[in-house]
Short mmCIF file of C-alpha atoms in Angstrom, two decimals:
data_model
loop_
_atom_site.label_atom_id
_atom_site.label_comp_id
_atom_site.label_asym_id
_atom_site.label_seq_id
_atom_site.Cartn_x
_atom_site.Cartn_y
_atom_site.Cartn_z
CA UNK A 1 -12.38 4.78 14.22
CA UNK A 2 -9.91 2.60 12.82
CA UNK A 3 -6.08 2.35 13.30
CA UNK A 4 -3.90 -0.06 11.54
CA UNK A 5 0.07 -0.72 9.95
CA UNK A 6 0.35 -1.75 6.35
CA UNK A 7 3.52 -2.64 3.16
CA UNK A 8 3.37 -0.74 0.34
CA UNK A 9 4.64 -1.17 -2.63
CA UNK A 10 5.61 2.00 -5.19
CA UNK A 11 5.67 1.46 -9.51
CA UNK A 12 8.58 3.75 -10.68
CA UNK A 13 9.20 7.24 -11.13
CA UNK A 14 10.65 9.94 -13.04
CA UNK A 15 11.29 13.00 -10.43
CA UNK A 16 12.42 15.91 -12.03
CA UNK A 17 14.50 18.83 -9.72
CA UNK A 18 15.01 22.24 -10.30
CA UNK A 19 15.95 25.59 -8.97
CA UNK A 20 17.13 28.32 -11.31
CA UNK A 21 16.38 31.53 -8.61
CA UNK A 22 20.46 31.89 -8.36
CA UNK A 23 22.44 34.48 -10.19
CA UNK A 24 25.26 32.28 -10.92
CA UNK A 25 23.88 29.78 -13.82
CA UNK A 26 26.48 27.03 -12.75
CA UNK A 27 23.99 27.15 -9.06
CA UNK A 28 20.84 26.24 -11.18
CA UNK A 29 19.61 23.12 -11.87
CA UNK A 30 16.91 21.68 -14.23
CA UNK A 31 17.05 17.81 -14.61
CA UNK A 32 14.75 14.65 -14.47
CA UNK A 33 16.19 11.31 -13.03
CA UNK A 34 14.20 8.47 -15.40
CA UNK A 35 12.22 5.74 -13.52
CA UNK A 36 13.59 5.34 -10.54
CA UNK A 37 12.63 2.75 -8.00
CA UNK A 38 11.17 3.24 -4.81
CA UNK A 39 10.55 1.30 -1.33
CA UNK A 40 8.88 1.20 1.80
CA UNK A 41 10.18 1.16 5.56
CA UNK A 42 8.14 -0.59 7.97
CA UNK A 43 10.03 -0.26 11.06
CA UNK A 44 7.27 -2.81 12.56
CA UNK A 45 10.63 -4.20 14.70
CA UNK A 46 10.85 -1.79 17.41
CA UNK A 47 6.70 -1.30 17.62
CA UNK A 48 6.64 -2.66 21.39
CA UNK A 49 9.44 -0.18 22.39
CA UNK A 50 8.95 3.29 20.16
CA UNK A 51 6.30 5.43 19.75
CA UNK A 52 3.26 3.40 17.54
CA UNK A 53 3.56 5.99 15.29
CA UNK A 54 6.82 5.16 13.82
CA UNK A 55 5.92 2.22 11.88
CA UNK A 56 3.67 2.57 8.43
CA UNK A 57 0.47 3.64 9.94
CA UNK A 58 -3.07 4.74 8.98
CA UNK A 59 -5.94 6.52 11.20
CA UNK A 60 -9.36 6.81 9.80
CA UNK A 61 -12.48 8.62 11.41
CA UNK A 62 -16.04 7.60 9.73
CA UNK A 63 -19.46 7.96 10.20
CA UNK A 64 -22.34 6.28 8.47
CA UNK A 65 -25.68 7.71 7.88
CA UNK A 66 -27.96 6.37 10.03
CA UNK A 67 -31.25 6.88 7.20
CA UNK A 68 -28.71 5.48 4.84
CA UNK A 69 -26.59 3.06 6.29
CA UNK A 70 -24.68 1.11 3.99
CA UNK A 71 -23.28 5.14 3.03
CA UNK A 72 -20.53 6.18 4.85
CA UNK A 73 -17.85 8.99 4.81
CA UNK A 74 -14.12 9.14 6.27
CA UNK A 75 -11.42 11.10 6.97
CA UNK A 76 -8.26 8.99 6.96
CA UNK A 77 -4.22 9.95 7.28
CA UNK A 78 -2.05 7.19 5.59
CA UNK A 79 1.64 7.25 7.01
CA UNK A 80 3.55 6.05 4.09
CA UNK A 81 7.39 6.18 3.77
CA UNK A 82 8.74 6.41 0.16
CA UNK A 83 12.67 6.45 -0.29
CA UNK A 84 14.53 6.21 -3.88
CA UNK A 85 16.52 3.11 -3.79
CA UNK A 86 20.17 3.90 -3.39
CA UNK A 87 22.65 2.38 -5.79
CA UNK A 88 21.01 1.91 -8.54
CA UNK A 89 21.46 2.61 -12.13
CA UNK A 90 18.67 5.46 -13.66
CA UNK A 91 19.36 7.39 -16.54
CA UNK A 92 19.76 11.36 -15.93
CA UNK A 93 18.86 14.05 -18.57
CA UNK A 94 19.32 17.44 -17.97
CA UNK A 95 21.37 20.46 -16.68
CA UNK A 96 23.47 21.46 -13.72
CA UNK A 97 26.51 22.93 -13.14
CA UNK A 98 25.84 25.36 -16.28
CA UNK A 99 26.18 22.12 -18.41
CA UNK A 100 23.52 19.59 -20.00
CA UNK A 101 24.11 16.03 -19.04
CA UNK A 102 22.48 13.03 -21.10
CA UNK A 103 23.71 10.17 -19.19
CA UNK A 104 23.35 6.68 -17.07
CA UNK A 105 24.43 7.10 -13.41
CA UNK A 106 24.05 5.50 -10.09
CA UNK A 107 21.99 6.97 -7.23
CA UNK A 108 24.62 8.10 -4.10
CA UNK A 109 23.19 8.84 -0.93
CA UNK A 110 26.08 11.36 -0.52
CA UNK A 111 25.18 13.25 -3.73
CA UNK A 112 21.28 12.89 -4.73
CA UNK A 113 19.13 11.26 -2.11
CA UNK A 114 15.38 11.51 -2.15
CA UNK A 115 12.78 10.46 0.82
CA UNK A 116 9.22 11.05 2.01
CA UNK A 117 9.71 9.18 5.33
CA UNK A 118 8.06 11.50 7.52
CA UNK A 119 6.70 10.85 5.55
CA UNK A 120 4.27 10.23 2.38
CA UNK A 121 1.35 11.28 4.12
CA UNK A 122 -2.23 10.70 2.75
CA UNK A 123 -4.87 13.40 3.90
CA UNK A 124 -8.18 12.07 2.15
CA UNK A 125 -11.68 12.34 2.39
CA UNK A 126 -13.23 9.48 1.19
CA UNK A 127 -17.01 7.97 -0.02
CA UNK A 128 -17.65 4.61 1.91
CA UNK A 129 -20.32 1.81 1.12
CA UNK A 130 -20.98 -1.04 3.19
CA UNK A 131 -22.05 -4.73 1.48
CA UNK A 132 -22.83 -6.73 4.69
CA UNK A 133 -22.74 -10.42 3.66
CA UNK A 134 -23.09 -12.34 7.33
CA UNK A 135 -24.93 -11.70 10.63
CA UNK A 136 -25.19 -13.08 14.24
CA UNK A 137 -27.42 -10.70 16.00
CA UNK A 138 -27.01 -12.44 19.23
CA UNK A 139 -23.56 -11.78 20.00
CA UNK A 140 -23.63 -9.07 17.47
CA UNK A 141 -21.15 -10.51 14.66
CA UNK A 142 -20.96 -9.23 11.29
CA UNK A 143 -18.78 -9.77 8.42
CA UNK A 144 -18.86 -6.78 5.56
CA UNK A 145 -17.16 -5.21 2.46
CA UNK A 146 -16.32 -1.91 2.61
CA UNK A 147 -15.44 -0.35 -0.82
CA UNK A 148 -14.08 3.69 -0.38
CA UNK A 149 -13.32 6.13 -2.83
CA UNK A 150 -11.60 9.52 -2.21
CA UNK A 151 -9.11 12.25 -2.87
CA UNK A 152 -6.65 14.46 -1.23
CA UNK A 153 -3.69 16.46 -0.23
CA UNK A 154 0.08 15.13 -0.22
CA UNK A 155 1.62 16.44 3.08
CA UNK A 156 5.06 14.80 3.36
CA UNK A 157 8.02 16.31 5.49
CA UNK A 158 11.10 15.21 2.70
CA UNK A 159 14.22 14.54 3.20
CA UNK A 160 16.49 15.45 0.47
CA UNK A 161 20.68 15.98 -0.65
CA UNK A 162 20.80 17.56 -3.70
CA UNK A 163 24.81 17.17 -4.92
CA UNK A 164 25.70 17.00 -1.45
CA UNK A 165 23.21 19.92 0.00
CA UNK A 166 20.74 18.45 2.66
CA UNK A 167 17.29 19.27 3.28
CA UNK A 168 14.83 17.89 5.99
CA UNK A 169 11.07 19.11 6.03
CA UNK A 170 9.23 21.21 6.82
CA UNK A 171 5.73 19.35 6.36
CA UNK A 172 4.33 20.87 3.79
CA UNK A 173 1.23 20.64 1.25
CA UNK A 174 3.26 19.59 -1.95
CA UNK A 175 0.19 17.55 -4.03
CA UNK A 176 -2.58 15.77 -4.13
CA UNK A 177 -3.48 11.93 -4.35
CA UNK A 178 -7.17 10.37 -5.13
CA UNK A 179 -7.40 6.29 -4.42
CA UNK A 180 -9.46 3.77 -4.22
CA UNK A 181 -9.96 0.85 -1.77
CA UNK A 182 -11.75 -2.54 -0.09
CA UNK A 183 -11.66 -4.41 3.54
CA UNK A 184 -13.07 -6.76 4.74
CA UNK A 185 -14.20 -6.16 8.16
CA UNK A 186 -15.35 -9.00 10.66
CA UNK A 187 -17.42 -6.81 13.58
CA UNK A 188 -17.32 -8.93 17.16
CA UNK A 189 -19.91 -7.82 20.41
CA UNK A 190 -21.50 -5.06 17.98
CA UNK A 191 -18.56 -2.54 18.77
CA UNK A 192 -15.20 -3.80 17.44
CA UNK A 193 -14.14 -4.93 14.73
CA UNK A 194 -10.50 -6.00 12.81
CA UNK A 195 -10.08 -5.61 9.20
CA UNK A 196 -7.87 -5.98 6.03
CA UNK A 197 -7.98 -3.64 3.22
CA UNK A 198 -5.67 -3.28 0.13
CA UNK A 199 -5.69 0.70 -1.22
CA UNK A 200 -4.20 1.80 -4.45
CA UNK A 201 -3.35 5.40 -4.95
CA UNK A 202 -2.03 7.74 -7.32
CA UNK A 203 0.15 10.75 -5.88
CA UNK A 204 1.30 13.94 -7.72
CA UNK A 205 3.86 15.67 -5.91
CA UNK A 206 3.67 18.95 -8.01
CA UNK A 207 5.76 21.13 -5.12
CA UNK A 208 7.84 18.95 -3.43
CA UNK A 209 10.85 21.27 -1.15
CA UNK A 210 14.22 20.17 -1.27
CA UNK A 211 17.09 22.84 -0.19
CA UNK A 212 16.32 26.16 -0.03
CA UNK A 213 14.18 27.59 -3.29
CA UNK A 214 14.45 24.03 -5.10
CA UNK A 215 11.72 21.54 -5.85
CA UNK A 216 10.75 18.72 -7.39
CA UNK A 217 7.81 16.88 -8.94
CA UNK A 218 6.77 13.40 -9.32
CA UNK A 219 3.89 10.92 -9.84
CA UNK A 220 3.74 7.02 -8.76
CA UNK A 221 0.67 4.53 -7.88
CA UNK A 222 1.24 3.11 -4.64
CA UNK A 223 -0.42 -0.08 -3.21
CA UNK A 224 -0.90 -0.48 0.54
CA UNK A 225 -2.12 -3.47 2.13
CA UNK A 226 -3.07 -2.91 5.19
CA UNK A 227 -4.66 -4.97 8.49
CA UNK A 228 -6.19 -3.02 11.20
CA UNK A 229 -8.70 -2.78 14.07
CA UNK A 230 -11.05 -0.62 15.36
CA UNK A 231 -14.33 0.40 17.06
CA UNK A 232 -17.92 1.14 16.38
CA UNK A 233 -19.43 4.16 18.79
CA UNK A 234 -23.15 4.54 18.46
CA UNK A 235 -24.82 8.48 18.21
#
């Protein structure tokens, strides 16, 4: 079991929104906002007086096989937090208010605001090999490279104002992300062990909820680099 905080960085992103279930066209809305840039939120400066999982976190459960066992698998939950930078300049193409817009525009928080801070959640089931390189079998000390590969589900709870309408949550399955990463893991007394890993990911929100029938879809890579510790528990 391994718990850990990590900074992420997101490439841009063109999310498009849309909800056309009203009866009055000028309601509807079907428009992409071009490459937009994202960023993370740490909130590692209240971590000694709020609840640990506030800050970026991850969780991961393994097990490896003990006829095999440099093969692993895991189950890991990556707490990201993605929000659309606010102020800056993107270029918007599409229609809303029963006209079609082709235009350069600035991102308000009090008109079009966009967040997975509770966040962008990684559910992933993941392959795991072990390359140990180092060991001290006396006071059972080990140094190893762990290289994972896995896929997923996209369960964020996002925060949204679209032209001035809020939505918050619920958590929700909106998409699914594979990735990819390594650690390096230095194992002390045979049973714990702290570690740094960098991931990269690719998510595809294909159902993301903003308010009421409205959604919106989106793909990024993300890169998460991460330092953790853990422990071993023998079966």
């Amino acid at each position: 079991m391994t718990w850990g905080y990590h900074t992420d960085r997101f490439t841009k992103s063109t999310i498009h929104f849309k909800d056309e279930t009203h009866a009055d066209p000028k309601e509807n809305y079907n428009f992409e906002l071009i490459k937009v840039t994202a960023h993370d939120r740490q909130d590692m400066h209240d971590l000694f007086r709020t609840a640990i999982s506030i800050p970026q976190y991850v969780i991961n459960i393994g097990y490896f096989f003990a006829e095999k066992p440099k093969w692993g698998i895991e189950l890991s939950w990556d707490h990201l937090k993605y929000i659309v930078t606010d102020g800056q300049t993107f270029h918007m193409k599409g229609t809303y208010n029963g006209m079609y817009h082709d235009v350069d525009t600035t991102f308000s928080p009090n008109w079009i605001h966009y967040e997975h801070t509770n966040g962008n959640n990684y559910l992933m089931a993941s392959a795991v090999r072990k390359f140990q390189f180092f060991e001290d079998t006396k006071v059972g000390t080990h140094l190893s490279l762990l290289v994972k590969a896995g896929a997923g589900g996209l369960v964020p709870k996002t925060d949204s104002r679209i032209f001035g309408l809020h939505n918050d949550g619920p958590f929700r399955l909106s998409g699914f992300v594979i990735g990819a990463s390594t650690a390096v893991r230095y194992t002390l007394f045979k049973y714990l062990y702290v570690e740094g890993s960098v991931k990269g990911a690719f998510a595809d929100y294909t159902n993301a909820k903003v308010y009421e029938q409205g959604r919106a879809k989106h793909t990024f890579f993300s890169v998460q680099y991460i330092y953790s510790a853990g422990f071993n528990v023998p079966i």
